[in-house]
Amino acid sequence: MRAMSSAVNGMLRARLRGAARVRGGGGEGAGRWTTPGHEERPKGYLFNRPPPPPGESRKWEDWELPCYVTSFLTVVILGVGLNAKPDLTIETWAHQKALERLQQQELAAADTQAE
Amino acid sequence: MVRKAKVEFDEQPPDNFDPKNPYADPVAMLEYREHLVREKWIQIETAKIIRERLRWCYRIEGINHHQKCRHLVDQYLEATRGVGWGKDARPPELHEPKKIIEAE
């Protein structure tokens, strides 16, 4: 019993020493949860971008011009193209044919009545 | 390639199709089947058009729709005989073509 208890105590002491070493090694005070360059608090800038100097406007980034041009063209092409698409469904064709046949029937009925 | 603004189908069934021997000309059989489908679609749309006219007749004529819309009611009932998909479970007197009662 004494041998077992002494072994357990030895293991516990070793683990405690390791933990103390890890924590002590940080040194910066912030601990293990931070990395170099970590910011503790936000600066308050929208999109985290500092405002331009007074009198100047924001410069466009290199990806913005082609992105905006392409998006505009996409909207225009889809808006015009989908509206100009011809209606080739069977329902529309059948509707037109049904109207024509009904007109023919009405004309035939009128002719028979006239005669 | 210029897209067509309208579709055109032949209104007559294929000439070389023989109902007694359907597989003599498989192409004609397929064309005949497509022709049947188109005819069914036309019947469906005809019934829809007459139904819309009947609805407007009811709204316009008001309380007189019983007398003034009679002809449209008859026309609509005739237009819906055997029209549409999945009508095999209908009663035969409503599904089959109307039989003319011969006055004797």
JSON list of C-alpha atoms in Angstrom, two decimals, chain A residues 85-103 105-106, chain B residues 3-11 38-39 41-43 45-46 48-50 53 75:
[
{"chain": "A", "resi": 85, "resn": "LYS", "atom": "CA", "xyz": [-37.88, 34.81, -74.83]},
{"chain": "A", "resi": 86, "resn": "PRO", "atom": "CA", "xyz": [-40.54, 33.47, -77.19]},
{"chain": "A", "resi": 87, "resn": "ASP", "atom": "CA", "xyz": [-43.34, 31.41, -75.70]},
{"chain": "A", "resi": 88, "resn": "LEU", "atom": "CA", "xyz": [-43.03, 27.97, -77.28]},
{"chain": "A", "resi": 89, "resn": "THR", "atom": "CA", "xyz": [-44.91, 25.86, -74.75]},
{"chain": "A", "resi": 90, "resn": "ILE", "atom": "CA", "xyz": [-47.52, 23.39, -75.84]},
{"chain": "A", "resi": 91, "resn": "GLU", "atom": "CA", "xyz": [-50.15, 25.14, -73.71]},
{"chain": "A", "resi": 92, "resn": "THR", "atom": "CA", "xyz": [-49.78, 28.40, -75.60]},
{"chain": "A", "resi": 93, "resn": "TRP", "atom": "CA", "xyz": [-49.85, 26.66, -78.96]},
{"chain": "A", "resi": 94, "resn": "ALA", "atom": "CA", "xyz": [-52.92, 24.66, -77.97]},
{"chain": "A", "resi": 95, "resn": "HIS", "atom": "CA", "xyz": [-54.60, 27.83, -76.70]},
{"chain": "A", "resi": 96, "resn": "GLN", "atom": "CA", "xyz": [-54.10, 29.58, -80.04]},
{"chain": "A", "resi": 97, "resn": "LYS", "atom": "CA", "xyz": [-55.34, 26.54, -81.95]},
{"chain": "A", "resi": 98, "resn": "ALA", "atom": "CA", "xyz": [-58.38, 26.26, -79.70]},
{"chain": "A", "resi": 99, "resn": "LEU", "atom": "CA", "xyz": [-59.25, 29.92, -80.29]},
{"chain": "A", "resi": 100, "resn": "GLU", "atom": "CA", "xyz": [-58.94, 29.46, -84.05]},
{"chain": "A", "resi": 101, "resn": "ARG", "atom": "CA", "xyz": [-61.15, 26.38, -84.03]},
{"chain": "A", "resi": 102, "resn": "LEU", "atom": "CA", "xyz": [-63.79, 28.10, -81.88]},
{"chain": "A", "resi": 103, "resn": "GLN", "atom": "CA", "xyz": [-63.85, 31.01, -84.32]},
{"chain": "A", "resi": 105, "resn": "GLN", "atom": "CA", "xyz": [-67.15, 26.89, -85.45]},
{"chain": "A", "resi": 106, "resn": "GLU", "atom": "CA", "xyz": [-68.85, 30.21, -84.77]},
{"chain": "B", "resi": 3, "resn": "ARG", "atom": "CA", "xyz": [-35.01, 31.35, -83.06]},
{"chain": "B", "resi": 4, "resn": "LYS", "atom": "CA", "xyz": [-38.52, 30.75, -84.24]},
{"chain": "B", "resi": 5, "resn": "ALA", "atom": "CA", "xyz": [-41.14, 32.99, -82.72]},
{"chain": "B", "resi": 6, "resn": "LYS", "atom": "CA", "xyz": [-43.83, 30.39, -83.26]},
{"chain": "B", "resi": 7, "resn": "VAL", "atom": "CA", "xyz": [-44.17, 26.63, -83.48]},
{"chain": "B", "resi": 8, "resn": "GLU", "atom": "CA", "xyz": [-46.05, 24.96, -86.31]},
{"chain": "B", "resi": 9, "resn": "PHE", "atom": "CA", "xyz": [-47.48, 21.47, -86.19]},
{"chain": "B", "resi": 10, "resn": "ASP", "atom": "CA", "xyz": [-49.32, 19.62, -88.88]},
{"chain": "B", "resi": 11, "resn": "GLU", "atom": "CA", "xyz": [-53.03, 19.53, -88.13]},
{"chain": "B", "resi": 38, "resn": "ARG", "atom": "CA", "xyz": [-51.73, 17.61, -79.46]},
{"chain": "B", "resi": 39, "resn": "GLU", "atom": "CA", "xyz": [-55.42, 17.07, -80.17]},
{"chain": "B", "resi": 41, "resn": "TRP", "atom": "CA", "xyz": [-54.21, 19.51, -75.52]},
{"chain": "B", "resi": 42, "resn": "ILE", "atom": "CA", "xyz": [-56.38, 21.51, -77.92]},
{"chain": "B", "resi": 43, "resn": "GLN", "atom": "CA", "xyz": [-59.51, 20.02, -76.39]},
{"chain": "B", "resi": 45, "resn": "GLU", "atom": "CA", "xyz": [-57.61, 24.51, -73.89]},
{"chain": "B", "resi": 46, "resn": "THR", "atom": "CA", "xyz": [-60.99, 24.74, -75.63]},
{"chain": "B", "resi": 48, "resn": "LYS", "atom": "CA", "xyz": [-60.69, 26.28, -70.49]},
{"chain": "B", "resi": 49, "resn": "ILE", "atom": "CA", "xyz": [-61.66, 29.06, -72.91]},
{"chain": "B", "resi": 50, "resn": "ILE", "atom": "CA", "xyz": [-65.35, 28.21, -72.72]},
{"chain": "B", "resi": 53, "resn": "ARG", "atom": "CA", "xyz": [-66.38, 32.83, -71.05]},
{"chain": "B", "resi": 75, "resn": "GLN", "atom": "CA", "xyz": [-71.32, 24.23, -74.68]}
]
